[in-house]
Amino acid sequence: MAITFRQLRYFLVLAEELHFGRAAQKLHISQPPLSASLKQLEQTLGFALMERSHKAVRLTPAGIVYAEHARRILGQLDAAEALAAQAAKQVAGKITIGFVPSMLFRRLAETLREVQEAYPEIELRLHEMNTSRQVEALLAHRLDVGFVHSAPFPEAITEHVLGTERMLCCVPRDHPLAGRSRIRVSDLAGERVLIFAREFAPHFHDKIATLLQAADTEPFDGYRIQHWFTVVALVGQGMGISLVPQSLARSSFANVRYIEIEEAVAEHRISLIWRDENLTDTTRHFIRFVTGQADQF
C-alpha cells in the first residue's frame, strides 16, 4: 500500500503532540481514524514509529528520523504548491512585515529573498521592531505579519511556531567563565546580568528573571535596553554578562564568548504571527510559503 500525504500529516501532528487526544483534536478528527492511519503507515514501512503505553506516547529512534524527513517532504510539497499557484495566477500586492533583529541570523533574509524570487510582483515592506511593538502594530492593522520571539499573545493573534532556540550565556572574552563550554544558571551567582527593560519585552524580561532566581541573582536593570545587539555590545565592553538567543552566536561581535547553559528551561520559541481577519490573498501566499520552510529556521 502506498504511503499518502495525509498519513504523513497525521503522523507529524502526533509526533508534535505525543498525545492521541490532542493530535486528533488539532486535526479535527476522532481518535480511531488517527490510530488506524498510524497503524497502516507502520505496517507499510515495516517498523514502529511510536511506542505507546497507557501513560505516554513517544517516538522510536526510527520515528524521530522519519519525522524529520517527513517534515521536509511536506514542506517541499507546500512550497511546490505555492509556486504552482503563483504560476497559475500572478500574485501581486504588498506585505508589511515586522521582525526582531535576531531573526536575521535565523535565515530570515534568505527566506525573504526566496519569497521575492517566487513572487516578483509582491512588494515587501520591512519594519524592525521588538515583539511587543509588533503585536501592537498587528492589532492596529499596521502590520500584516511578524517574525517574533514567542510570548503569550492576545486571542486575536494567530501564531505558527517556526522553531525552538536555546539561550546562551554571553560573556566578555576575558571573563572567568569564558573558558567553559557549559555552565549552570547557578554559576551566574553574583554576576551583573544585563536584561531588556521590561517595558520593551516583558515576556523575555520575566523569563530571564525567573531563570536567574535559581542562582539567587537579580538581573541588572540599570540600562533601558531594547535590542539584543545593544546587549552584546555592552557585554563586549565588559559591562556585564547576559543570556541571549543562540542565533546571536552567528553574529560577528568581537570580544565576547557564548557558553551553553545546561538547564533545559533555557530556551524559547520563534514564531510567525498574524491576524486572520487581516489576511489578503497576497499575505496568505506569504504565510504558506514561510510556514512550508519552517524546518529551515
PDB file of C-alpha atoms in Angstrom, residues 6 15 22 52 57 59 72 93 113 116 138 140 175 182 184 193 216 221 226 237 243 251 254 259 265 284-285 290 296:
ATOM      1  CA  ARG A   6      -2.488  12.501   4.698  1.00  0.00           C
ATOM      2  CA  ALA A  15       4.817  13.435  16.665  1.00  0.00           C
ATOM      3  CA  ARG A  22      -4.707  16.392  21.430  1.00  0.00           C
ATOM      4  CA  ARG A  52       2.532   3.557  23.183  1.00  0.00           C
ATOM      5  CA  VAL A  57       3.300   8.140  23.625  1.00  0.00           C
ATOM      6  CA  LEU A  59       8.750   8.395  19.127  1.00  0.00           C
ATOM      7  CA  ARG A  72      10.952  18.255   4.914  1.00  0.00           C
ATOM      8  CA  GLY A  93       0.393  43.323  -3.791  1.00  0.00           C
ATOM      9  CA  ARG A 113      14.799  36.702  -0.933  1.00  0.00           C
ATOM     10  CA  GLN A 116      10.740  37.755  -3.724  1.00  0.00           C
ATOM     11  CA  LEU A 138      -0.811  43.907  14.180  1.00  0.00           C
ATOM     12  CA  ALA A 140      -3.732  48.312  14.959  1.00  0.00           C
ATOM     13  CA  HIS A 175      35.667  36.725  31.834  1.00  0.00           C
ATOM     14  CA  ARG A 182      28.892  24.628  29.515  1.00  0.00           C
ATOM     15  CA  ARG A 184      24.644  26.032  35.010  1.00  0.00           C
ATOM     16  CA  VAL A 193      23.384  40.083  34.240  1.00  0.00           C
ATOM     17  CA  ASP A 216      19.897  33.882  43.730  1.00  0.00           C
ATOM     18  CA  ASP A 221      18.109  46.780  35.039  1.00  0.00           C
ATOM     19  CA  GLN A 226      15.567  47.152  23.914  1.00  0.00           C
ATOM     20  CA  GLN A 237      32.959  46.121  26.677  1.00  0.00           C
ATOM     21  CA  LEU A 243      21.524  35.397  28.416  1.00  0.00           C
ATOM     22  CA  SER A 251      26.974  37.374  14.590  1.00  0.00           C
ATOM     23  CA  ALA A 254      34.205  40.874  18.860  1.00  0.00           C
ATOM     24  CA  ILE A 259      28.524  29.401  26.538  1.00  0.00           C
ATOM     25  CA  VAL A 265      14.314  25.559  30.524  1.00  0.00           C
ATOM     26  CA  ARG A 284      -1.936  34.066   2.611  1.00  0.00           C
ATOM     27  CA  HIS A 285       0.591  33.103  -0.061  1.00  0.00           C
ATOM     28  CA  VAL A 290       7.179  30.705   5.037  1.00  0.00           C
ATOM     29  CA  GLN A 296      14.925  25.528   7.972  1.00  0.00           C
TER      30      GLN A 296
END
